[in-house]
Coordinates of C-alpha atoms and ligand atoms in Angstrom, one line a residue:
M1 CA 0.0 0.0 0.0
S2 CA 1.3 3.5 -0.8
I3 CA 2.7 5.5 2.1
H4 CA 0.5 8.4 1.0
K5 CA -2.8 6.6 0.9
G6 CA -5.5 8.4 2.8
R7 CA -3.3 11.4 3.6
H8 CA -4.9 14.8 3.2
A9 CA -2.7 17.1 1.1
L10 CA -3.4 20.8 0.6
I11 CA -1.6 22.3 -2.4
T12 CA -1.9 26.0 -3.1
G13 CA -1.7 26.9 -6.7
G14 CA -2.6 23.3 -7.5
G15 CA -4.4 24.0 -10.7
T16 CA -1.3 24.6 -12.9
G17 CA 2.4 23.9 -13.3
I18 CA 4.4 22.6 -10.4
G19 CA 1.4 22.5 -8.0
E20 CA -0.7 20.5 -10.5
A21 CA 2.1 17.9 -11.0
I22 CA 2.5 17.4 -7.3
A23 CA -1.2 17.1 -6.8
L24 CA -1.6 14.5 -9.6
A25 CA 1.4 12.5 -8.2
L26 CA 0.0 12.5 -4.7
A27 CA -3.5 11.6 -5.9
A28 CA -2.0 8.7 -8.0
E29 CA -0.5 7.5 -4.7
G30 CA -3.9 7.4 -3.0
A31 CA -3.8 10.7 -1.2
E32 CA -6.9 12.9 -0.8
V33 CA -5.7 16.2 -2.3
T34 CA -7.3 19.6 -2.0
I35 CA -6.0 22.0 -4.6
T36 CA -6.5 25.8 -4.4
G37 CA -6.2 28.8 -6.6
R38 CA -8.1 31.9 -7.7
R39 CA -9.5 30.4 -10.9
M40 CA -12.0 27.6 -10.5
E41 CA -11.7 26.6 -14.2
A42 CA -8.0 25.8 -13.9
L43 CA -8.7 23.8 -10.8
E44 CA -11.5 21.9 -12.5
Q45 CA -9.2 21.0 -15.4
T46 CA -6.8 19.4 -12.9
C47 CA -9.6 17.5 -11.2
A48 CA -10.6 16.2 -14.6
K49 CA -7.1 14.9 -15.3
A50 CA -7.1 13.2 -11.9
D51 CA -10.5 11.6 -12.5
A52 CA -9.0 9.9 -15.6
L53 CA -6.2 8.5 -13.4
S54 CA -7.2 8.0 -9.9
G55 CA -9.7 10.6 -8.5
G56 CA -9.1 12.0 -5.1
I57 CA -8.6 15.7 -6.1
H58 CA -10.9 18.4 -4.8
A59 CA -11.0 22.0 -6.0
L60 CA -11.3 25.0 -3.7
V61 CA -11.1 28.6 -4.6
M62 CA -8.8 30.3 -2.1
D63 CA -6.7 33.5 -2.6
V64 CA -3.5 33.2 -0.6
S65 CA -3.1 37.0 -0.6
D66 CA -6.3 37.3 1.4
E67 CA -6.2 36.3 5.1
A68 CA -10.0 35.6 5.4
S69 CA -9.9 33.5 2.2
V70 CA -7.0 31.3 3.6
V71 CA -8.6 31.0 7.0
N72 CA -12.0 30.1 5.6
G73 CA -10.7 27.9 2.8
T74 CA -8.4 25.9 5.0
A75 CA -11.2 25.4 7.5
Q76 CA -13.5 24.2 4.7
A77 CA -11.0 21.7 3.5
I78 CA -10.3 20.4 7.0
K79 CA -14.0 20.0 7.7
A80 CA -14.5 18.1 4.5
R81 CA -11.5 15.8 4.6
G82 CA -9.8 16.1 8.0
N83 CA -6.6 17.7 9.2
I84 CA -4.0 18.5 6.6
D85 CA -1.2 15.9 6.7
I86 CA 0.8 17.3 3.8
H87 CA 0.9 21.0 2.8
V88 CA 2.6 22.2 -0.3
A89 CA 2.8 26.1 -0.2
N90 CA 3.3 26.5 -3.9
A91 CA 1.2 29.5 -5.1
G92 CA 3.3 32.3 -6.3
I93 CA 3.8 35.0 -9.0
A94 CA 7.0 35.8 -10.8
E95 CA 7.3 39.3 -12.2
T96 CA 10.4 41.4 -12.7
S97 CA 11.2 45.1 -12.5
A98 CA 14.4 47.2 -12.6
F99 CA 15.2 47.8 -8.9
A100 CA 15.2 51.6 -8.9
K101 CA 12.0 51.8 -10.9
T102 CA 10.1 49.3 -8.7
P103 CA 6.8 50.9 -7.4
L104 CA 5.9 50.0 -3.8
D105 CA 2.6 48.5 -4.8
F106 CA 4.4 46.1 -7.2
W107 CA 6.8 45.1 -4.3
R108 CA 3.8 44.6 -2.0
K109 CA 1.8 42.5 -4.6
I110 CA 4.7 40.0 -4.9
M111 CA 5.4 39.9 -1.2
T112 CA 1.7 39.5 -0.3
T113 CA 1.3 36.5 -2.6
N114 CA 4.7 34.8 -2.3
L115 CA 5.5 35.4 1.4
D116 CA 2.3 36.4 3.3
G117 CA 0.6 33.6 1.4
V118 CA 3.0 30.9 2.6
F119 CA 2.9 32.3 6.1
L120 CA -0.9 32.2 6.2
S121 CA -1.5 28.7 4.8
C122 CA 1.2 27.2 7.0
R123 CA -0.2 28.9 10.0
E124 CA -3.6 27.4 9.3
V125 CA -2.4 23.8 8.8
V126 CA 0.0 23.5 11.7
P127 CA -2.5 23.0 14.5
G128 CA -4.0 20.0 12.8
M129 CA -0.5 18.5 12.2
L130 CA 0.3 19.0 15.9
E131 CA -2.9 17.3 16.8
N132 CA -2.0 14.3 14.6
G133 CA 1.6 14.3 15.6
W134 CA 2.6 14.1 11.9
G135 CA 2.9 16.6 9.1
R136 CA 5.0 17.4 6.1
I137 CA 5.3 21.0 4.9
I138 CA 6.9 21.7 1.6
T139 CA 7.4 25.3 0.5
I140 CA 8.2 26.1 -3.1
S141 CA 10.9 28.7 -3.1
S142 CA 13.3 29.1 -6.0
I143 CA 17.0 29.3 -6.8
A144 CA 16.1 33.0 -6.5
G145 CA 15.6 32.3 -2.8
L146 CA 19.3 31.4 -2.6
K147 CA 20.9 34.0 -4.8
G148 CA 20.0 37.4 -6.0
L149 CA 18.0 37.5 -9.3
K150 CA 18.8 40.5 -11.4
Y151 CA 15.6 42.6 -12.0
G152 CA 13.8 40.4 -9.5
A153 CA 14.2 42.3 -6.2
A154 CA 10.7 41.6 -4.9
Y155 CA 10.6 38.0 -6.2
S156 CA 14.0 37.1 -5.0
A157 CA 13.5 38.8 -1.6
S158 CA 10.1 37.0 -1.2
K159 CA 11.7 33.6 -2.0
H160 CA 14.6 34.3 0.4
G161 CA 11.8 35.0 3.0
V162 CA 10.1 31.7 2.2
I163 CA 13.3 29.8 3.0
G164 CA 13.7 31.8 6.3
L165 CA 10.1 30.9 7.2
T166 CA 10.6 27.2 6.3
R167 CA 13.7 27.1 8.5
V168 CA 11.8 28.6 11.4
L169 CA 9.0 26.0 11.0
S170 CA 11.6 23.2 11.1
E171 CA 13.1 24.6 14.3
E172 CA 9.8 25.3 16.0
Y173 CA 8.1 22.0 15.4
M174 CA 11.2 19.7 15.5
G175 CA 10.5 16.5 17.4
K176 CA 6.8 16.8 17.0
G177 CA 6.5 14.7 13.8
I178 CA 6.4 17.7 11.5
T179 CA 9.1 18.5 9.0
A180 CA 9.4 21.7 6.8
N181 CA 11.6 21.8 3.7
A182 CA 11.9 24.2 0.8
I183 CA 12.2 23.1 -2.8
C184 CA 14.3 25.5 -4.8
P185 CA 13.8 24.9 -8.5
G186 CA 15.6 26.5 -11.4
Y187 CA 13.6 27.3 -14.5
V188 CA 10.8 24.7 -14.8
R189 CA 8.6 24.2 -17.9
T190 CA 5.4 25.7 -16.5
P191 CA 3.0 28.6 -17.5
I192 CA 5.2 31.1 -15.6
V193 CA 8.1 30.2 -17.8
E194 CA 6.0 30.1 -20.9
R195 CA 4.8 33.7 -20.2
N196 CA 8.4 34.8 -19.7
T197 CA 9.4 33.1 -22.9
E198 CA 6.8 35.0 -24.8
L199 CA 7.9 38.3 -23.2
I200 CA 11.5 37.6 -24.3
M201 CA 10.3 36.7 -27.8
K202 CA 8.6 40.1 -28.1
R203 CA 11.3 42.2 -26.4
S204 CA 14.3 40.6 -28.2
N205 CA 12.6 39.5 -31.5
L206 CA 13.6 35.9 -30.9
S207 CA 12.0 32.6 -32.0
H208 CA 10.2 30.5 -29.3
A209 CA 13.2 28.0 -29.4
E210 CA 15.7 30.9 -29.0
A211 CA 13.8 32.5 -26.2
E212 CA 13.4 29.2 -24.4
A213 CA 17.1 28.5 -24.8
A214 CA 17.9 31.9 -23.3
M215 CA 15.8 31.0 -20.2
S216 CA 17.3 27.4 -20.0
S217 CA 20.8 28.9 -20.1
D218 CA 20.3 30.0 -16.5
N219 CA 19.9 26.4 -15.4
R220 CA 23.3 24.7 -14.9
H221 CA 22.5 21.9 -17.3
K222 CA 21.1 24.3 -19.9
K223 CA 17.7 22.6 -20.0
L224 CA 14.4 23.4 -18.5
V225 CA 13.5 21.3 -15.5
E226 CA 10.4 19.2 -16.0
V227 CA 7.5 19.4 -13.4
A228 CA 7.8 15.6 -12.9
E229 CA 11.2 16.1 -11.5
V230 CA 9.9 18.5 -8.8
A231 CA 6.9 16.2 -8.1
E232 CA 9.2 13.2 -7.5
A233 CA 11.2 15.2 -4.9
A234 CA 8.0 16.3 -3.2
L235 CA 6.7 12.7 -3.0
W236 CA 10.0 11.7 -1.4
I237 CA 9.9 14.5 1.2
C238 CA 6.3 13.6 2.1
G239 CA 7.2 10.0 2.8
D240 CA 7.3 8.2 6.2
N241 CA 11.0 7.5 5.7
S242 CA 11.9 11.2 5.2
G243 CA 11.2 12.3 8.8
S244 CA 14.9 13.2 9.3
I245 CA 14.9 15.5 6.2
N246 CA 14.0 18.8 7.9
G247 CA 14.8 22.5 7.4
Q248 CA 16.5 21.8 4.0
T249 CA 16.7 23.7 0.8
I250 CA 16.5 21.2 -2.0
E251 CA 17.9 22.6 -5.3
I252 CA 16.5 21.2 -8.5
A253 CA 18.4 23.3 -11.1
G254 CA 20.7 20.9 -13.0
G255 CA 23.7 21.8 -10.9
Q256 CA 24.9 23.8 -7.9
V257 CA 23.4 27.2 -7.5
Ligands
LIG301 P1 2.1 28.7 -12.4 O1 1.8 30.1 -12.9 O2 1.6 27.6 -13.3 O3 1.6 28.5 -11.0 C1 1.3 29.5 -10.0 C2 0.0 29.1 -9.3 O4 -0.2 29.9 -8.2 C3 -1.2 29.1 -10.2 O5 -1.9 27.9 -10.1 C4 -2.0 30.3 -9.7 O6 -3.4 30.0 -9.7 C5 -1.6 30.3 -8.2 N1 -1.7 31.6 -7.6 C6 -1.1 32.8 -8.0 N2 -1.5 33.8 -7.2 C7 -2.3 33.2 -6.3 C8 -3.1 33.8 -5.2 N3 -3.1 35.1 -4.9 N4 -3.9 32.9 -4.5 C9 -4.0 31.6 -4.8 N5 -3.3 31.1 -5.8 C10 -2.5 31.9 -6.6 O7 3.7 28.6 -12.3 P2 4.6 27.5 -11.5 O8 4.0 26.2 -11.4 O9 5.9 27.6 -12.2 O10 4.8 28.2 -10.1 C11 4.6 27.5 -8.9 C12 5.6 28.0 -7.9 O11 6.9 27.6 -8.3 C13 5.6 29.5 -7.7 O12 5.7 29.8 -6.3 C14 6.9 29.9 -8.4 O13 7.4 31.1 -7.9 C15 7.7 28.7 -8.1 N6 8.9 28.5 -9.0 C16 8.7 28.4 -10.4 C17 9.8 28.2 -11.2 C18 9.6 28.0 -12.7 O14 10.6 28.2 -13.4 N7 8.4 27.7 -13.2 C19 11.1 28.2 -10.7 C20 11.2 28.4 -9.3 C21 10.1 28.6 -8.5 P3 -4.5 31.2 -10.0 O15 -3.9 32.1 -11.0 O16 -5.7 30.4 -10.4 O17 -4.7 31.8 -8.7

C-alpha cells in the first residue's frame, strides 16, 4: 500500500504547473488532495485529469493573498477531509522590474502573494498537524531564494523569505512529527516560464526556441527542469522515511546554484 494513501494534502496553486504535477502525483498514490487557486476553471481541469487517473482531487477557490480567504478555505478543506497531513505552499507569482523603478505597490503585490501567502497557509495547517503528531510542509521557493535574481528584487526577496520561514518552522516543530523543507527549482517548464518566454520573444525579437534557450541557459545543465522532477522530490519529502529531512533547501536546477 502507498505510504501516501489516505493522507490529506493541501496544495496552493494546485491547478497549474508545479502544483498540479505534485497534486496529480500524490492523488495517484492514493492521497486525498485539496487544490486551491483563484480560478475555478483551472482547478477543475486538474480535477478532470485526476479523474481519468485515480480521482481524489478536490477543487477549492482560495486566494493566498487574502487572510480571510485562507482561514475560511483551509477550515472548509479540513471540515470536508480532516486535518491537513501534507501541505505544499506553492502558489506564487513571478514578475520582474528594474530595482530603482520598482513601485511600492508592485513590491507589495509580490510579497503578499509569495511570502504572506506561505505564512498564512502554513499557520492554518500546523494546529492539525500538531494534533495528529505528523505533518509534512513543503514550500516552493526558488534558486532566486538562494541567490539574487537581477531585476527580481521583490521576487528574490520573497523567495529568500520563504526559506527563512521554512527554517523557522523546522526549528519550532522539531521533534513533533512535523518537517518543513523548501524546494528550490531553477527554471521549470510551466505557465510562468512560458509567459516569460513569450515576453523575451517580443522584447528581443527571438523565435520561441531561441527565447526558451535563453531561459534554460540560466539552469546549470542548460535545460528546462520538468515538473515531474519536482513532483518526485515532493513525494520523497512527504514519505514516512523522510522524517529526518528537515529544514533543508533542495535545489533542482541541474547543478549547484
Ligand atoms: P504557475 O503560474 O503555473 O503556478 C502558479 C500558481 O499559483 C497558479 O496555479 C495560480 O493559480 C496560483 N496563484 C497565484 N497567485 C495566487 C493567489 N493570490 N492565490 C492563490 N493562488 C495563486 O507557475 P509555476 O507552477 O511555475 O509556479 C509555482 C511556484 O513555483 C511559484 O511559487 C513559483 O514562484 C515557483 N517557481 C517556479 C519556477 C519556474 O521556473 N516555473 C522556478 C522556481 C520557483 P490562480 O492564477 O488560479 O490563482
